[in-house]
Amino acid sequence: MTPNAVLDTPPDDPIAALELPVEAMSAEALRARFDTQGAVIVRGLLQDARIADLREALRAMIAAQLRHADLFPDPAADIDTLFNTLCVHDRALGAAVYEAARQTPAFYALATHPWIQDVARTLLDTDLLHVPFDKAMFRIDRAHEPWHEFQWHQDYPYNLMGQPTITAWAPLTPVTEAMGPLHIVPGSHDRLHRVRLLPKTGPDGAPRASLTAHLADLDPDGLDARAVKICLEPGDVLFFHQLLLHRSGRNAAPRARWSVVPRYAALLDPGLVGRGWAYER
């Protein structure tokens, strides 16, 4: 692919160039979008109960924390109302739910969903997948918490998995434009960009121990101008290449973006085999 060729000539309908309804999904259609755009959206891929199961597990965890804090949740309240109530009372309790969510069978079931694995195997042209548990992310992106956002980046510097690695992004609740959906630059997966490793900052602006990989040679404003916003419904899954340029959107809505974000590489990728399946931890 000619560098930046796709960046300079965006399609008239960039979402249409990315998406496939599940009933029209085929290996050829998946690979055509992934190879040219660096991403593919499969609409309605997850049509079983696993998303609802994880939502219910999270709702039960939040309600349990509220009761532990002597706050008695409304049994009819939705997951966002419960979580906002918990975070207003004590943000650390919300963080505890976030950390523990990945330790539930409902999270494992969604992160290793056989239909997601089928698409990943097709895109990677492999029968065996490498799916490190600690690279299967869970995100709760609340409004007005910019310190949790990621600016323009590529996933590879954060995981150092196989070549390529695929990220799957599956929301648990609807993600609308008002909620600051994921921003991507289609076709930007042609090369790895240099980064500067800088400390993350917290709510008070003070640096944290963890690092973030800031792009060293690209103009963020130029990327913003070419960005496509990915709005999804529960059941939709966005698959994208580890070198695709993307960033968090700014959530200004009262609801959070709840998502499961596992990563997949080919288990027998020569680079992974050569280093004994070592990756960034």
mmCIF file of N, CA and C in Angstrom, residues 69-162:
data_model
loop_
_atom_site.group_PDB
_atom_site.id
_atom_site.type_symbol
_atom_site.label_atom_id
_atom_site.label_comp_id
_atom_site.label_asym_id
_atom_site.label_seq_id
_atom_site.Cartn_x
_atom_site.Cartn_y
_atom_site.Cartn_z
ATOM 1 N N ALA A 69 -21.777 0.166 51.292
ATOM 2 C CA ALA A 69 -21.583 1.548 51.731
ATOM 3 C C ALA A 69 -22.832 2.123 52.399
ATOM 4 N N ASP A 70 -23.790 1.249 52.733
ATOM 5 C CA ASP A 70 -25.051 1.663 53.365
ATOM 6 C C ASP A 70 -25.873 2.591 52.475
ATOM 7 N N LEU A 71 -25.731 2.405 51.175
ATOM 8 C CA LEU A 71 -26.572 3.085 50.194
ATOM 9 C C LEU A 71 -27.429 2.013 49.540
ATOM 10 N N PHE A 72 -28.702 2.199 49.522
ATOM 11 C CA PHE A 72 -29.594 1.135 49.080
ATOM 12 C C PHE A 72 -30.104 1.442 47.682
ATOM 13 N N PRO A 73 -29.616 0.684 46.690
ATOM 14 C CA PRO A 73 -29.924 0.995 45.292
ATOM 15 C C PRO A 73 -31.374 0.714 44.941
ATOM 16 N N ASP A 74 -31.865 1.520 44.010
ATOM 17 C CA ASP A 74 -33.196 1.293 43.448
ATOM 18 C C ASP A 74 -33.131 0.032 42.590
ATOM 19 N N PRO A 75 -33.945 -0.992 42.876
ATOM 20 C CA PRO A 75 -33.883 -2.228 42.081
ATOM 21 C C PRO A 75 -34.176 -2.010 40.596
ATOM 22 N N ALA A 76 -34.864 -0.923 40.275
ATOM 23 C CA ALA A 76 -35.213 -0.659 38.874
ATOM 24 C C ALA A 76 -34.191 0.232 38.171
ATOM 25 N N ALA A 77 -33.178 0.710 38.892
ATOM 26 C CA ALA A 77 -32.220 1.644 38.302
ATOM 27 C C ALA A 77 -31.348 0.948 37.262
ATOM 28 N N ASP A 78 -30.969 1.697 36.223
ATOM 29 C CA ASP A 78 -30.106 1.119 35.192
ATOM 30 C C ASP A 78 -28.648 1.160 35.643
ATOM 31 N N ILE A 79 -27.781 0.537 34.862
ATOM 32 C CA ILE A 79 -26.393 0.357 35.270
ATOM 33 C C ILE A 79 -25.664 1.686 35.403
ATOM 34 N N ASP A 80 -25.998 2.672 34.550
ATOM 35 C CA ASP A 80 -25.328 3.965 34.632
ATOM 36 C C ASP A 80 -25.759 4.746 35.862
ATOM 37 N N THR A 81 -27.043 4.719 36.186
ATOM 38 C CA THR A 81 -27.513 5.396 37.390
ATOM 39 C C THR A 81 -26.833 4.815 38.630
ATOM 40 N N LEU A 82 -26.752 3.494 38.688
ATOM 41 C CA LEU A 82 -26.103 2.844 39.827
ATOM 42 C C LEU A 82 -24.617 3.210 39.902
ATOM 43 N N PHE A 83 -23.941 3.157 38.764
ATOM 44 C CA PHE A 83 -22.499 3.409 38.777
ATOM 45 C C PHE A 83 -22.209 4.865 39.101
ATOM 46 N N ASN A 84 -22.986 5.793 38.569
ATOM 47 C CA ASN A 84 -22.778 7.199 38.885
ATOM 48 C C ASN A 84 -23.006 7.463 40.371
ATOM 49 N N THR A 85 -24.022 6.826 40.940
ATOM 50 C CA THR A 85 -24.276 6.981 42.378
ATOM 51 C C THR A 85 -23.089 6.477 43.194
ATOM 52 N N LEU A 86 -22.541 5.338 42.792
ATOM 53 C CA LEU A 86 -21.394 4.773 43.500
ATOM 54 C C LEU A 86 -20.178 5.683 43.389
ATOM 55 N N CYS A 87 -19.902 6.195 42.193
ATOM 56 C CA CYS A 87 -18.719 7.027 41.984
ATOM 57 C C CYS A 87 -18.835 8.366 42.693
ATOM 58 N N VAL A 88 -20.039 8.932 42.749
ATOM 59 C CA VAL A 88 -20.231 10.183 43.485
ATOM 60 C C VAL A 88 -19.968 9.957 44.975
ATOM 61 N N HIS A 89 -20.401 8.813 45.478
ATOM 62 C CA HIS A 89 -20.153 8.498 46.895
ATOM 63 C C HIS A 89 -18.665 8.285 47.151
ATOM 64 N N ASP A 90 -18.018 7.479 46.305
ATOM 65 C CA ASP A 90 -16.592 7.179 46.487
ATOM 66 C C ASP A 90 -16.062 6.647 45.161
ATOM 67 N N ARG A 91 -15.279 7.480 44.451
ATOM 68 C CA ARG A 91 -14.785 7.083 43.129
ATOM 69 C C ARG A 91 -13.939 5.813 43.207
ATOM 70 N N ALA A 92 -13.276 5.598 44.348
ATOM 71 C CA ALA A 92 -12.442 4.402 44.488
ATOM 72 C C ALA A 92 -13.272 3.127 44.434
ATOM 73 N N LEU A 93 -14.530 3.185 44.899
ATOM 74 C CA LEU A 93 -15.385 1.998 44.824
ATOM 75 C C LEU A 93 -15.749 1.686 43.373
ATOM 76 N N GLY A 94 -15.935 2.720 42.564
ATOM 77 C CA GLY A 94 -16.153 2.493 41.135
ATOM 78 C C GLY A 94 -14.941 1.861 40.481
ATOM 79 N N ALA A 95 -13.751 2.309 40.877
ATOM 80 C CA ALA A 95 -12.524 1.713 40.346
ATOM 81 C C ALA A 95 -12.403 0.253 40.748
ATOM 82 N N ALA A 96 -12.872 -0.096 41.950
ATOM 83 C CA ALA A 96 -12.815 -1.492 42.399
ATOM 84 C C ALA A 96 -13.700 -2.380 41.522
ATOM 85 N N VAL A 97 -14.873 -1.885 41.154
ATOM 86 C CA VAL A 97 -15.748 -2.632 40.236
ATOM 87 C C VAL A 97 -15.055 -2.816 38.897
ATOM 88 N N TYR A 98 -14.453 -1.753 38.394
ATOM 89 C CA TYR A 98 -13.741 -1.807 37.114
ATOM 90 C C TYR A 98 -12.649 -2.873 37.130
ATOM 91 N N GLU A 99 -11.859 -2.913 38.193
ATOM 92 C CA GLU A 99 -10.753 -3.871 38.264
ATOM 93 C C GLU A 99 -11.263 -5.300 38.403
ATOM 94 N N ALA A 100 -12.323 -5.507 39.201
ATOM 95 C CA ALA A 100 -12.813 -6.855 39.463
ATOM 96 C C ALA A 100 -13.636 -7.426 38.326
ATOM 97 N N ALA A 101 -14.133 -6.579 37.435
ATOM 98 C CA ALA A 101 -15.005 -7.058 36.351
ATOM 99 C C ALA A 101 -14.297 -8.088 35.477
ATOM 100 N N ARG A 102 -12.985 -7.922 35.281
ATOM 101 C CA ARG A 102 -12.243 -8.859 34.428
ATOM 102 C C ARG A 102 -12.001 -10.202 35.101
ATOM 103 N N GLN A 103 -12.411 -10.342 36.354
ATOM 104 C CA GLN A 103 -12.230 -11.598 37.072
ATOM 105 C C GLN A 103 -13.512 -12.427 37.104
ATOM 106 N N THR A 104 -14.465 -12.074 36.268
ATOM 107 C CA THR A 104 -15.751 -12.771 36.251
ATOM 108 C C THR A 104 -15.844 -13.703 35.039
ATOM 109 N N PRO A 105 -16.509 -14.841 35.179
ATOM 110 C CA PRO A 105 -16.729 -15.710 34.016
ATOM 111 C C PRO A 105 -17.464 -15.007 32.880
ATOM 112 N N ALA A 106 -18.353 -14.057 33.220
ATOM 113 C CA ALA A 106 -19.082 -13.341 32.164
ATOM 114 C C ALA A 106 -18.127 -12.539 31.286
ATOM 115 N N PHE A 107 -17.073 -11.968 31.890
ATOM 116 C CA PHE A 107 -16.073 -11.246 31.090
ATOM 117 C C PHE A 107 -15.286 -12.213 30.216
ATOM 118 N N TYR A 108 -14.834 -13.341 30.812
ATOM 119 C CA TYR A 108 -14.104 -14.329 30.015
ATOM 120 C C TYR A 108 -14.934 -14.787 28.817
ATOM 121 N N ALA A 109 -16.215 -15.031 29.061
ATOM 122 C CA ALA A 109 -17.080 -15.568 28.004
ATOM 123 C C ALA A 109 -17.187 -14.613 26.840
ATOM 124 N N LEU A 110 -17.212 -13.314 27.131
ATOM 125 C CA LEU A 110 -17.323 -12.342 26.046
ATOM 126 C C LEU A 110 -15.973 -12.119 25.364
ATOM 127 N N ALA A 111 -14.901 -12.044 26.147
ATOM 128 C CA ALA A 111 -13.570 -11.821 25.570
ATOM 129 C C ALA A 111 -13.118 -12.987 24.697
ATOM 130 N N THR A 112 -13.630 -14.189 24.978
ATOM 131 C CA THR A 112 -13.265 -15.368 24.175
ATOM 132 C C THR A 112 -14.472 -15.884 23.389
ATOM 133 N N HIS A 113 -15.382 -14.996 23.068
ATOM 134 C CA HIS A 113 -16.591 -15.389 22.344
ATOM 135 C C HIS A 113 -16.216 -16.115 21.046
ATOM 136 N N PRO A 114 -16.797 -17.271 20.780
ATOM 137 C CA PRO A 114 -16.403 -18.030 19.589
ATOM 138 C C PRO A 114 -16.635 -17.277 18.285
ATOM 139 N N TRP A 115 -17.643 -16.418 18.217
ATOM 140 C CA TRP A 115 -17.890 -15.682 16.971
ATOM 141 C C TRP A 115 -16.854 -14.576 16.762
ATOM 142 N N ILE A 116 -16.409 -13.949 17.859
ATOM 143 C CA ILE A 116 -15.310 -12.989 17.734
ATOM 144 C C ILE A 116 -14.037 -13.721 17.311
ATOM 145 N N GLN A 117 -13.794 -14.883 17.915
ATOM 146 C CA GLN A 117 -12.608 -15.658 17.540
ATOM 147 C C GLN A 117 -12.656 -16.073 16.069
ATOM 148 N N ASP A 118 -13.839 -16.434 15.567
ATOM 149 C CA ASP A 118 -13.957 -16.824 14.161
ATOM 150 C C ASP A 118 -13.524 -15.689 13.238
ATOM 151 N N VAL A 119 -13.985 -14.457 13.542
ATOM 152 C CA VAL A 119 -13.595 -13.317 12.707
ATOM 153 C C VAL A 119 -12.099 -13.062 12.834
ATOM 154 N N ALA A 120 -11.571 -13.125 14.053
ATOM 155 C CA ALA A 120 -10.141 -12.897 14.248
ATOM 156 C C ALA A 120 -9.308 -13.921 13.488
ATOM 157 N N ARG A 121 -9.705 -15.196 13.536
ATOM 158 C CA ARG A 121 -8.963 -16.226 12.791
ATOM 159 C C ARG A 121 -9.014 -15.963 11.289
ATOM 160 N N THR A 122 -10.170 -15.505 10.814
ATOM 161 C CA THR A 122 -10.300 -15.202 9.386
ATOM 162 C C THR A 122 -9.383 -14.057 8.984
ATOM 163 N N LEU A 123 -9.386 -12.982 9.771
ATOM 164 C CA LEU A 123 -8.576 -11.817 9.435
ATOM 165 C C LEU A 123 -7.082 -12.109 9.555
ATOM 166 N N LEU A 124 -6.709 -12.979 10.481
ATOM 167 C CA LEU A 124 -5.302 -13.327 10.673
ATOM 168 C C LEU A 124 -4.866 -14.523 9.838
ATOM 169 N N ASP A 125 -5.842 -15.194 9.194
ATOM 170 C CA ASP A 125 -5.569 -16.384 8.389
ATOM 171 C C ASP A 125 -4.812 -17.429 9.215
ATOM 172 N N THR A 126 -5.384 -17.775 10.360
ATOM 173 C CA THR A 126 -4.759 -18.740 11.264
ATOM 174 C C THR A 126 -5.826 -19.610 11.906
ATOM 175 N N ASP A 127 -5.420 -20.794 12.343
ATOM 176 C CA ASP A 127 -6.336 -21.673 13.077
ATOM 177 C C ASP A 127 -6.181 -21.524 14.587
ATOM 178 N N LEU A 128 -5.011 -21.024 15.035
ATOM 179 C CA LEU A 128 -4.713 -20.942 16.465
ATOM 180 C C LEU A 128 -4.445 -19.494 16.854
ATOM 181 N N LEU A 129 -5.076 -19.057 17.937
ATOM 182 C CA LEU A 129 -4.980 -17.668 18.369
ATOM 183 C C LEU A 129 -4.154 -17.522 19.639
ATOM 184 N N HIS A 130 -3.467 -16.398 19.735
ATOM 185 C CA HIS A 130 -2.782 -15.966 20.955
ATOM 186 C C HIS A 130 -3.638 -14.861 21.568
ATOM 187 N N VAL A 131 -4.188 -15.087 22.778
ATOM 188 C CA VAL A 131 -5.122 -14.140 23.412
ATOM 189 C C VAL A 131 -4.685 -13.936 24.863
ATOM 190 N N PRO A 132 -3.661 -13.127 25.120
ATOM 191 C CA PRO A 132 -3.210 -12.920 26.502
ATOM 192 C C PRO A 132 -4.320 -12.284 27.349
ATOM 193 N N PHE A 133 -4.558 -12.861 28.514
ATOM 194 C CA PHE A 133 -5.643 -12.361 29.348
ATOM 195 C C PHE A 133 -5.423 -10.893 29.730
ATOM 196 N N ASP A 134 -4.174 -10.518 30.071
ATOM 197 C CA ASP A 134 -3.964 -9.156 30.550
ATOM 198 C C ASP A 134 -3.939 -8.136 29.418
ATOM 199 N N LYS A 135 -4.142 -8.582 28.172
ATOM 200 C CA LYS A 135 -4.343 -7.645 27.060
ATOM 201 C C LYS A 135 -5.800 -7.623 26.608
ATOM 202 N N ALA A 136 -6.668 -8.301 27.347
ATOM 203 C CA ALA A 136 -8.114 -8.190 27.129
ATOM 204 C C ALA A 136 -8.612 -7.122 28.096
ATOM 205 N N MET A 137 -8.914 -5.951 27.564
ATOM 206 C CA MET A 137 -9.237 -4.796 28.386
ATOM 207 C C MET A 137 -10.746 -4.690 28.639
ATOM 208 N N PHE A 138 -11.084 -4.031 29.732
ATOM 209 C CA PHE A 138 -12.455 -3.639 30.030
ATOM 210 C C PHE A 138 -12.427 -2.147 30.291
ATOM 211 N N ARG A 139 -13.367 -1.411 29.688
ATOM 212 C CA ARG A 139 -13.367 0.044 29.847
ATOM 213 C C ARG A 139 -14.732 0.537 30.306
ATOM 214 N N ILE A 140 -14.690 1.505 31.241
ATOM 215 C CA ILE A 140 -15.867 2.271 31.624
ATOM 216 C C ILE A 140 -15.475 3.737 31.460
ATOM 217 N N ASP A 141 -15.862 4.344 30.350
ATOM 218 C CA ASP A 141 -15.477 5.720 30.060
ATOM 219 C C ASP A 141 -16.609 6.654 30.446
ATOM 220 N N ARG A 142 -16.491 7.242 31.635
ATOM 221 C CA ARG A 142 -17.509 8.165 32.132
ATOM 222 C C ARG A 142 -17.286 9.562 31.559
ATOM 223 N N ALA A 143 -18.326 10.379 31.644
ATOM 224 C CA ALA A 143 -18.214 11.772 31.219
ATOM 225 C C ALA A 143 -17.298 12.545 32.166
ATOM 226 N N HIS A 144 -16.595 13.521 31.597
ATOM 227 C CA HIS A 144 -15.821 14.488 32.375
ATOM 228 C C HIS A 144 -14.710 13.833 33.190
ATOM 229 N N GLU A 145 -14.103 12.786 32.619
ATOM 230 C CA GLU A 145 -12.916 12.179 33.224
ATOM 231 C C GLU A 145 -11.823 12.061 32.165
ATOM 232 N N PRO A 146 -11.333 13.204 31.650
ATOM 233 C CA PRO A 146 -10.390 13.173 30.525
ATOM 234 C C PRO A 146 -9.073 12.485 30.840
ATOM 235 N N TRP A 147 -8.726 12.345 32.120
ATOM 236 C CA TRP A 147 -7.454 11.696 32.470
ATOM 237 C C TRP A 147 -7.447 10.208 32.127
ATOM 238 N N HIS A 148 -8.630 9.631 31.833
ATOM 239 C CA HIS A 148 -8.679 8.233 31.407
ATOM 240 C C HIS A 148 -8.665 8.082 29.879
ATOM 241 N N GLU A 149 -8.674 9.193 29.169
ATOM 242 C CA GLU A 149 -8.724 9.129 27.708
ATOM 243 C C GLU A 149 -7.352 8.808 27.130
ATOM 244 N N PHE A 150 -7.354 8.221 25.937
ATOM 245 C CA PHE A 150 -6.141 8.016 25.151
ATOM 246 C C PHE A 150 -6.185 8.959 23.957
ATOM 247 N N GLN A 151 -5.103 9.703 23.747
ATOM 248 C CA GLN A 151 -4.996 10.537 22.554
ATOM 249 C C GLN A 151 -4.585 9.653 21.376
ATOM 250 N N TRP A 152 -4.308 10.248 20.220
ATOM 251 C CA TRP A 152 -3.987 9.451 19.035
ATOM 252 C C TRP A 152 -2.829 8.504 19.324
ATOM 253 N N HIS A 153 -3.019 7.235 18.972
ATOM 254 C CA HIS A 153 -1.995 6.232 19.251
ATOM 255 C C HIS A 153 -2.221 5.012 18.361
ATOM 256 N N GLN A 154 -1.256 4.122 18.390
ATOM 257 C CA GLN A 154 -1.362 2.777 17.828
ATOM 258 C C GLN A 154 -1.275 1.792 18.988
ATOM 259 N N ASP A 155 -1.907 0.638 18.856
ATOM 260 C CA ASP A 155 -1.925 -0.315 19.965
ATOM 261 C C ASP A 155 -0.596 -1.055 20.135
ATOM 262 N N TYR A 156 0.168 -1.212 19.057
ATOM 263 C CA TYR A 156 1.354 -2.069 19.138
ATOM 264 C C TYR A 156 2.329 -1.662 20.247
ATOM 265 N N PRO A 157 2.656 -0.370 20.440
ATOM 266 C CA PRO A 157 3.601 -0.035 21.516
ATOM 267 C C PRO A 157 3.107 -0.426 22.909
ATOM 268 N N TYR A 158 1.805 -0.639 23.053
ATOM 269 C CA TYR A 158 1.259 -1.007 24.353
ATOM 270 C C TYR A 158 1.199 -2.521 24.568
ATOM 271 N N ASN A 159 1.316 -3.316 23.496
ATOM 272 C CA ASN A 159 1.176 -4.767 23.701
ATOM 273 C C ASN A 159 2.335 -5.593 23.138
ATOM 274 N N LEU A 160 2.962 -5.151 22.050
ATOM 275 C CA LEU A 160 4.104 -5.868 21.464
ATOM 276 C C LEU A 160 3.772 -7.337 21.234
ATOM 277 N N MET A 161 2.568 -7.582 20.714
ATOM 278 C CA MET A 161 2.162 -8.956 20.429
ATOM 279 C C MET A 161 2.604 -9.343 19.017
ATOM 280 N N GLY A 162 1.823 -10.182 18.337
ATOM 281 C CA GLY A 162 2.220 -10.674 17.027
ATOM 282 C C GLY A 162 2.056 -9.624 15.941
#
